[in-house]
């Protein structure tokens, strides 16, 4: 691939030489070695062909009429994509001045004339390989630089999020310590704030530690068999008082014959809790949240597989399509400022849920319409052990999704 992202089956070499015989011989030699060849008879034509064809490498003669090889080399370096293309200059043997100048004007390497036809294809191949490797390094460096920037933004946002609850804890404790005659009702209110802010702080720290543990592969996964229904009931129990307060109905539909799952129960409960909690936060008073599960069968890498798909829907504010992926990415979430729940949320719930689900080979995604509610889905593959213990083939319903969705749900 060239620097401008052009993908070619055979690398294209641009040969710039005023001597027709040399061009014919170079073409023959390189085409036999599997390269594509374009020719130019002087530096000026060479530069315009470079702009037109975007070759992968340039072979440049030094002495040419009008624009010579040195000027052509310097010119190509200033063209779009010319800064990184390998340029091999063909100089006279022992012509030290030309060799020095070639490097000065930006040549990658030189080969001496008369050309050694055995070595030339190896030379070209080597330069192409080296330039590809440098290109990959450059891209990796750019990626690291932008990740580093995103990490800085994440760290500064996290420190800000840590500071906010700490500031209110400190201020309200100061008031309580300084003013002993505060009204008991008010005292209680301040203590409630201190408590809820401390809980928020704990949640935030727990989330940061979880992300660090998962990303550093230090998470200890305590896998065991469990029933999804129990996990959903436990997660729902925690939400019950909140739901009642806002008049939100929660409808749960988990088939009794759903196969047991084999994973870390607490982590899966963390995913379900997060989805339920978000559904609650973004739901209008009196709305309905639904959570249901189904067993699906399909193929993954050509092999039959089965998985459980869990869906959580709400009638809340909804999410714009452009943010469907952003909300699962902790770095872009902070940078793009998509979090609508600042400062209450941590913006880490969905990224952590994705880490957990993908750890088990599943998938998590959202479908939503702004203003009309959202449905979050996650899938977990059913392990062969589960299949044995559950006799899943008897209980499975045929998937209703199309092949593409099946593949996605299966983690493929
Ligand atoms: P938080 O702890 O802040 O809720 P999450 O990672 O769980 O962090 O969610 C990140 C963001 O995704 C939220 O701030 C919100 O913008 C959006 N979001 C998540 N769930 C929903 C939902 N059910 N409805 C609307 N927006 C949602």
Coordinates of C-alpha atoms and ligand atoms in Angstrom, one line a residue:
X1 CA 0.0 0.0 0.0
X2 CA 1.3 3.5 -0.9
X3 CA 1.3 6.3 1.6
X4 CA -1.9 7.6 0.0
X5 CA -3.6 4.3 0.8
X6 CA -3.5 2.9 -2.8
X7 CA -3.6 -0.9 -2.7
X8 CA -2.0 -2.7 -5.6
X9 CA -1.5 -6.3 -6.5
X10 CA 2.0 -5.6 -7.9
X11 CA 4.1 -2.7 -6.7
X12 CA 4.5 0.1 -9.3
X13 CA 8.0 1.3 -10.2
X14 CA 8.5 4.7 -12.0
X15 CA 11.7 4.6 -14.0
X16 CA 13.0 8.1 -15.0
X17 CA 15.9 8.0 -17.5
X18 CA 16.6 9.8 -20.8
X19 CA 18.3 6.7 -22.2
X20 CA 15.6 4.6 -24.0
X21 CA 17.8 1.4 -23.9
X22 CA 18.3 1.6 -20.2
X23 CA 14.5 2.1 -19.7
X24 CA 13.8 -1.0 -21.8
X25 CA 16.2 -3.1 -19.9
X26 CA 15.0 -1.9 -16.5
X27 CA 11.4 -2.6 -17.5
X28 CA 12.3 -6.1 -18.7
X29 CA 14.3 -6.8 -15.6
X30 CA 11.6 -5.5 -13.1
X31 CA 8.6 -6.9 -15.0
X32 CA 10.2 -10.3 -14.9
X33 CA 10.6 -9.9 -11.2
X34 CA 6.9 -9.2 -10.8
X35 CA 6.8 -5.4 -10.7
X36 CA 4.7 -3.0 -12.7
X37 CA 6.7 -0.3 -14.5
X38 CA 6.0 3.2 -15.8
X39 CA 8.6 5.2 -17.7
X40 CA 9.5 8.8 -18.1
X41 CA 12.3 10.2 -20.4
X42 CA 13.2 13.2 -18.2
X43 CA 12.8 14.8 -14.7
X44 CA 9.9 17.0 -15.7
X45 CA 7.8 14.1 -17.2
X46 CA 8.9 12.0 -14.1
X47 CA 7.4 14.5 -11.7
X48 CA 4.1 14.7 -13.6
X49 CA 3.9 10.9 -13.9
X50 CA 4.6 10.7 -10.2
X51 CA 1.6 12.9 -9.4
X52 CA -0.6 11.0 -11.8
X53 CA 0.4 7.4 -11.0
X54 CA 1.5 7.5 -7.3
X55 CA 4.2 4.8 -7.8
X56 CA 5.5 2.8 -4.9
X57 CA 9.1 3.5 -5.7
X58 CA 11.1 5.8 -8.1
X59 CA 14.3 4.9 -10.0
X60 CA 16.0 8.1 -11.1
X61 CA 18.9 8.7 -13.5
X62 CA 21.1 11.6 -12.6
X63 CA 22.1 13.2 -15.9
X64 CA 19.0 14.2 -17.9
X65 CA 18.1 17.1 -20.2
X66 CA 16.1 20.1 -18.7
X67 CA 15.3 18.8 -15.2
X68 CA 18.1 16.5 -14.0
X69 CA 17.8 13.7 -11.4
X70 CA 18.8 15.9 -8.4
X71 CA 16.1 18.5 -9.2
X72 CA 13.5 15.8 -10.0
X73 CA 14.3 14.1 -6.7
X74 CA 14.0 17.3 -4.7
X75 CA 10.8 18.1 -6.7
X76 CA 9.2 14.7 -6.0
X77 CA 9.9 15.1 -2.3
X78 CA 7.7 18.2 -2.3
X79 CA 4.8 16.6 -4.1
X80 CA 1.9 15.0 -2.2
X81 CA 3.0 11.5 -1.1
X82 CA 6.5 12.2 -2.3
X83 CA 7.9 12.9 1.1
X84 CA 8.1 9.2 2.0
X85 CA 8.3 7.3 -1.3
X86 CA 11.6 5.4 -1.7
X87 CA 13.8 7.0 -4.4
X88 CA 16.7 5.0 -5.8
X89 CA 19.2 7.2 -7.8
X90 CA 21.3 5.7 -10.5
X91 CA 24.7 7.3 -10.4
X92 CA 27.9 6.6 -12.2
X93 CA 30.3 4.2 -10.5
X94 CA 32.7 6.0 -8.1
X95 CA 31.0 9.4 -8.8
X96 CA 31.3 10.5 -5.1
X97 CA 30.0 14.0 -5.7
X98 CA 26.8 12.6 -7.3
X99 CA 26.3 10.2 -4.5
X100 CA 26.7 12.9 -1.9
X101 CA 24.3 15.2 -3.7
X102 CA 21.8 12.4 -4.2
X103 CA 21.5 12.0 -0.5
X104 CA 21.4 15.8 0.0
X105 CA 18.4 16.2 -2.2
X106 CA 16.6 13.4 -0.4
X107 CA 17.4 10.1 -2.3
X108 CA 16.7 7.0 -0.2
X109 CA 19.6 5.1 -1.7
X110 CA 21.7 4.9 -4.9
X111 CA 22.7 2.2 -7.3
X112 CA 25.7 2.5 -9.6
X113 CA 25.6 2.4 -13.3
X114 CA 26.0 0.2 -15.3
X115 CA 23.1 -1.4 -13.5
X116 CA 23.6 -4.9 -12.1
X117 CA 20.5 -6.7 -13.3
X118 CA 20.7 -9.5 -10.8
X119 CA 20.9 -7.1 -7.8
X120 CA 18.3 -4.5 -9.0
X121 CA 15.1 -6.4 -8.3
X122 CA 16.4 -7.4 -4.8
X123 CA 17.3 -3.8 -4.1
X124 CA 13.9 -2.6 -5.2
X125 CA 12.2 -5.2 -3.1
X126 CA 14.3 -4.4 -0.1
X127 CA 13.5 -0.7 -0.3
X128 CA 9.8 -1.3 -0.7
X129 CA 9.9 -3.6 2.4
X130 CA 11.8 -1.0 4.4
X131 CA 9.5 1.8 3.3
X132 CA 6.4 -0.3 4.2
X133 CA 7.9 -1.0 7.6
X134 CA 8.7 2.7 8.2
X135 CA 5.1 3.6 7.1
X136 CA 3.7 1.1 9.6
X137 CA 5.9 2.5 12.3
X138 CA 4.8 6.0 11.4
X139 CA 1.1 5.0 11.5
X140 CA 1.6 3.2 14.9
X141 CA 3.4 6.3 16.2
X142 CA 0.5 8.6 15.1
X143 CA -2.0 6.2 16.7
X144 CA 0.0 6.1 19.9
X145 CA 0.2 9.9 19.9
X146 CA -3.5 10.3 19.6
X147 CA -4.1 7.5 22.2
X148 CA -1.7 9.4 24.5
X149 CA -3.7 12.6 23.9
X150 CA -6.9 10.8 24.6
X151 CA -5.4 9.3 27.8
X152 CA -4.4 12.7 29.0
X153 CA -7.9 14.0 28.4
X154 CA -9.3 10.9 30.2
X155 CA -6.9 11.5 33.2
X156 CA -7.8 15.1 33.5
X157 CA -11.5 14.3 33.2
X158 CA -11.1 11.6 35.9
X159 CA -9.3 13.9 38.2
X160 CA -12.0 16.5 37.7
X161 CA -14.7 13.9 38.4
X162 CA -12.8 12.8 41.6
X163 CA -12.4 16.4 42.7
X164 CA -16.1 17.3 42.4
X165 CA -17.5 14.9 45.0
X166 CA -14.5 15.5 47.3
X167 CA -15.1 19.2 47.2
X168 CA -18.7 18.8 48.3
X169 CA -17.8 16.3 51.0
X170 CA -15.2 18.7 52.4
X171 CA -17.5 21.7 52.2
X172 CA -20.4 20.0 53.9
X173 CA -18.3 18.5 56.7
X174 CA -16.7 21.9 57.2
X175 CA -20.1 23.5 57.7
X176 CA -21.2 20.7 60.1
X177 CA -18.0 21.1 62.1
X178 CA -18.0 24.9 62.2
X179 CA -21.7 25.7 62.8
X180 CA -22.9 23.7 65.7
X181 CA -26.3 25.3 65.8
X182 CA -27.3 24.1 62.3
X183 CA -30.9 23.0 62.1
X184 CA -31.1 19.1 62.6
X185 CA -33.1 18.8 59.5
X186 CA -30.4 20.6 57.5
X187 CA -27.7 18.6 59.3
X188 CA -29.3 15.4 58.1
X189 CA -29.6 16.8 54.5
X190 CA -25.8 17.6 54.6
X191 CA -25.0 14.2 55.9
X192 CA -27.1 12.6 53.1
X193 CA -25.1 14.6 50.6
X194 CA -21.8 13.5 52.1
X195 CA -23.0 9.9 52.0
X196 CA -24.1 9.9 48.4
X197 CA -21.1 11.8 47.3
X198 CA -18.8 9.3 49.0
X199 CA -20.8 6.5 47.3
X200 CA -20.3 8.2 44.0
X201 CA -16.6 8.5 44.7
X202 CA -16.3 4.8 45.6
X203 CA -18.2 3.9 42.4
X204 CA -15.8 6.0 40.3
X205 CA -12.7 4.6 41.9
X206 CA -14.1 1.0 41.6
X207 CA -14.8 1.7 37.9
X208 CA -11.3 3.0 37.3
X209 CA -9.7 0.1 39.1
X210 CA -11.9 -2.3 37.1
X211 CA -10.8 -0.8 33.8
X212 CA -7.1 -0.8 34.9
X213 CA -7.4 -4.5 36.0
X214 CA -9.1 -5.6 32.8
X215 CA -6.8 -3.7 30.5
X216 CA -3.7 -4.8 32.4
X217 CA -5.1 -8.4 32.3
X218 CA -5.0 -8.5 36.1
X219 CA -8.7 -9.2 36.5
X220 CA -9.4 -12.5 38.3
X221 CA -12.4 -14.1 36.6
X222 CA -14.3 -16.5 38.9
X223 CA -16.1 -18.5 36.3
X224 CA -18.9 -20.8 37.3
X225 CA -22.3 -22.0 36.1
X226 CA -25.2 -19.7 37.0
X227 CA -28.8 -18.9 36.0
X228 CA -29.2 -15.6 34.2
X229 CA -32.7 -15.3 35.8
X230 CA -31.1 -15.1 39.3
X231 CA -28.6 -12.4 38.2
X232 CA -31.4 -10.3 36.6
X233 CA -33.6 -10.7 39.7
X234 CA -30.7 -9.6 42.0
X235 CA -29.8 -6.7 39.8
X236 CA -33.5 -5.6 39.7
X237 CA -33.9 -5.9 43.4
X238 CA -31.3 -3.2 43.9
X239 CA -33.2 -0.9 41.5
X240 CA -36.6 -1.6 43.0
X241 CA -36.8 1.4 45.4
X242 CA -35.6 3.8 42.7
X243 CA -38.0 2.5 40.2
X244 CA -40.9 2.8 42.6
X245 CA -39.9 6.4 43.4
X246 CA -40.1 7.3 39.7
X247 CA -43.2 5.1 39.0
X248 CA -41.2 3.1 36.4
X249 CA -42.4 -0.5 35.7
X250 CA -39.8 -3.2 35.1
X251 CA -40.9 -6.2 33.0
X252 CA -38.7 -9.2 33.1
X253 CA -39.0 -12.1 30.7
X254 CA -36.4 -14.8 31.0
X255 CA -37.5 -18.3 29.7
X256 CA -37.4 -21.0 32.4
X257 CA -35.4 -23.3 30.1
X258 CA -32.7 -20.8 29.3
X259 CA -29.4 -22.6 29.5
X260 CA -27.1 -21.9 32.4
X261 CA -24.3 -19.5 31.7
X262 CA -20.6 -20.2 32.4
X263 CA -18.9 -17.0 33.4
X264 CA -18.1 -14.7 36.4
X265 CA -21.5 -14.2 37.9
X266 CA -20.6 -10.9 39.6
X267 CA -19.2 -9.5 36.5
X268 CA -22.3 -10.4 34.4
X269 CA -24.4 -8.9 37.2
X270 CA -22.3 -5.7 36.9
X271 CA -23.3 -5.6 33.2
X272 CA -27.0 -6.1 33.8
X273 CA -27.0 -3.6 36.7
X274 CA -25.3 -1.0 34.6
X275 CA -27.8 -1.4 31.7
X276 CA -30.8 -1.4 34.1
X277 CA -29.4 1.6 36.0
X278 CA -28.9 3.6 32.7
X279 CA -32.3 2.6 31.5
X280 CA -33.7 3.9 34.8
X281 CA -31.7 7.1 34.7
X282 CA -32.7 8.0 31.2
X283 CA -36.4 6.9 31.5
X284 CA -39.3 9.3 32.0
X285 CA -41.4 8.9 35.2
X286 CA -44.0 6.3 34.6
X287 CA -42.1 4.6 31.8
X288 CA -41.5 0.9 31.3
X289 CA -38.2 -0.9 31.2
X290 CA -38.1 -4.4 29.8
X291 CA -35.4 -7.0 30.1
X292 CA -35.7 -10.3 28.2
X293 CA -33.4 -13.1 27.1
X294 CA -33.4 -15.7 24.4
X295 CA -31.2 -18.5 23.2
X296 CA -29.9 -18.3 19.7
X297 CA -28.1 -20.7 17.5
X298 CA -25.9 -19.9 14.5
X299 CA -22.4 -20.3 13.1
X300 CA -19.1 -18.8 14.1
X301 CA -16.1 -19.3 11.8
X302 CA -18.2 -22.0 10.1
X303 CA -18.7 -23.9 13.4
X304 CA -22.1 -24.3 15.0
X305 CA -22.5 -22.2 18.1
X306 CA -25.2 -21.1 20.6
X307 CA -25.5 -18.1 22.7
X308 CA -27.7 -16.2 25.0
X309 CA -28.9 -12.8 24.0
X310 CA -30.1 -10.4 26.6
X311 CA -32.0 -7.2 25.7
X312 CA -32.8 -4.2 27.9
X313 CA -35.1 -1.6 26.5
X314 CA -36.4 1.8 27.8
X315 CA -38.6 4.6 26.6
X316 CA -36.1 7.2 27.6
X317 CA -34.2 10.1 25.9
X318 CA -32.6 7.8 23.3
X319 CA -29.1 8.1 21.7
X320 CA -28.0 9.6 18.4
X321 CA -26.7 7.1 15.9
X322 CA -23.3 8.8 15.7
X323 CA -22.8 8.0 19.4
X324 CA -23.7 4.3 19.2
X325 CA -20.0 3.3 19.4
X326 CA -18.6 6.3 21.2
X327 CA -20.5 5.4 24.4
X328 CA -18.7 2.1 24.7
X329 CA -15.3 3.7 24.3
X330 CA -14.0 5.3 27.4
X331 CA -11.4 7.4 25.7
X332 CA -13.6 8.8 22.9
X333 CA -16.5 9.2 25.3
X334 CA -14.4 11.6 27.5
X335 CA -13.0 13.4 24.4
X336 CA -16.3 13.8 22.5
X337 CA -18.1 14.8 25.7
X338 CA -21.0 12.5 24.7
X339 CA -21.8 11.8 28.4
X340 CA -25.2 13.2 29.1
X341 CA -25.1 12.1 32.7
X342 CA -22.3 14.3 33.9
X343 CA -21.5 14.7 36.8
X344 CA -23.7 11.9 38.2
X345 CA -22.3 9.1 36.1
X346 CA -18.8 7.9 35.6
X347 CA -18.9 7.3 31.9
X348 CA -17.2 4.0 32.5
X349 CA -20.1 1.7 32.9
X350 CA -20.5 0.8 29.3
X351 CA -16.8 0.6 28.4
X352 CA -16.4 -1.8 31.4
X353 CA -19.5 -3.8 30.3
X354 CA -18.0 -4.2 26.8
X355 CA -14.7 -5.4 28.3
X356 CA -16.5 -8.0 30.4
X357 CA -18.8 -9.2 27.6
X358 CA -16.0 -9.4 25.0
X359 CA -13.8 -11.3 27.5
X360 CA -16.3 -14.1 27.2
X361 CA -16.5 -13.9 23.4
X362 CA -19.8 -12.0 23.4
X363 CA -20.9 -8.6 22.0
X364 CA -22.7 -5.6 23.3
X365 CA -24.4 -2.9 21.3
X366 CA -27.2 -0.4 21.2
X367 CA -30.1 0.4 18.9
X368 CA -31.9 3.6 19.6
X369 CA -33.7 6.6 18.3
X370 CA -33.3 10.0 19.8
X371 CA -36.3 10.8 21.9
X372 CA -37.9 7.4 21.5
X373 CA -35.9 5.2 23.8
X374 CA -33.0 2.7 23.5
X375 CA -32.5 -1.0 23.5
X376 CA -29.1 -2.4 24.7
X377 CA -28.2 -5.9 23.7
X378 CA -25.5 -8.2 24.9
X379 CA -24.7 -11.8 24.0
X380 CA -22.7 -14.5 25.7
X381 CA -21.7 -17.7 24.0
X382 CA -23.0 -20.9 25.6
X383 CA -20.0 -23.2 26.4
X384 CA -20.0 -26.9 25.4
X385 CA -20.2 -27.7 29.2
X386 CA -23.4 -25.6 29.4
X387 CA -24.8 -27.4 26.3
X388 CA -24.2 -30.8 27.9
X389 CA -25.8 -29.8 31.2
X390 CA -28.8 -28.0 29.5
X391 CA -29.7 -30.1 26.6
X392 CA -29.9 -26.8 24.7
X393 CA -30.9 -28.3 21.3
X394 CA -34.3 -29.2 22.8
X395 CA -34.9 -25.8 24.3
X396 CA -33.5 -23.5 21.6
X397 CA -35.7 -21.2 19.6
X398 CA -34.6 -20.5 16.0
X399 CA -33.0 -17.1 15.7
X400 CA -35.1 -14.5 14.0
X401 CA -32.2 -12.2 13.0
X402 CA -30.5 -12.2 9.6
X403 CA -27.1 -13.8 9.2
X404 CA -25.2 -10.7 9.8
X405 CA -26.8 -10.1 13.1
X406 CA -26.3 -13.7 14.1
X407 CA -22.6 -13.3 13.4
X408 CA -22.4 -10.1 15.4
X409 CA -24.3 -11.6 18.3
X410 CA -22.0 -14.6 18.2
X411 CA -19.0 -12.2 18.6
X412 CA -17.9 -12.8 15.0
Ligands
LIG1 P1 -22.5 6.5 33.2 O1 -22.0 5.8 34.4 O2 -22.1 7.9 33.1 O3 -24.0 6.3 32.9 P2 -22.1 4.8 31.0 O4 -20.8 4.3 30.3 O5 -23.0 3.7 31.6 O6 -21.7 5.9 32.0 O7 -23.0 5.6 29.9 C1 -22.3 6.6 29.1 C2 -23.3 7.5 28.4 O8 -24.1 6.7 27.5 C3 -24.3 8.2 29.3 O9 -23.8 9.3 29.9 C4 -25.4 8.5 28.3 O10 -25.0 9.6 27.5 C5 -25.4 7.3 27.4 N1 -26.4 6.3 27.8 C6 -26.2 5.1 28.3 N2 -27.3 4.4 28.5 C7 -28.3 5.2 28.0 C8 -29.8 5.0 27.9 N3 -30.4 3.9 28.3 N4 -30.4 6.0 27.3 C9 -29.8 7.1 26.9 N5 -28.5 7.3 27.0 C10 -27.7 6.4 27.5

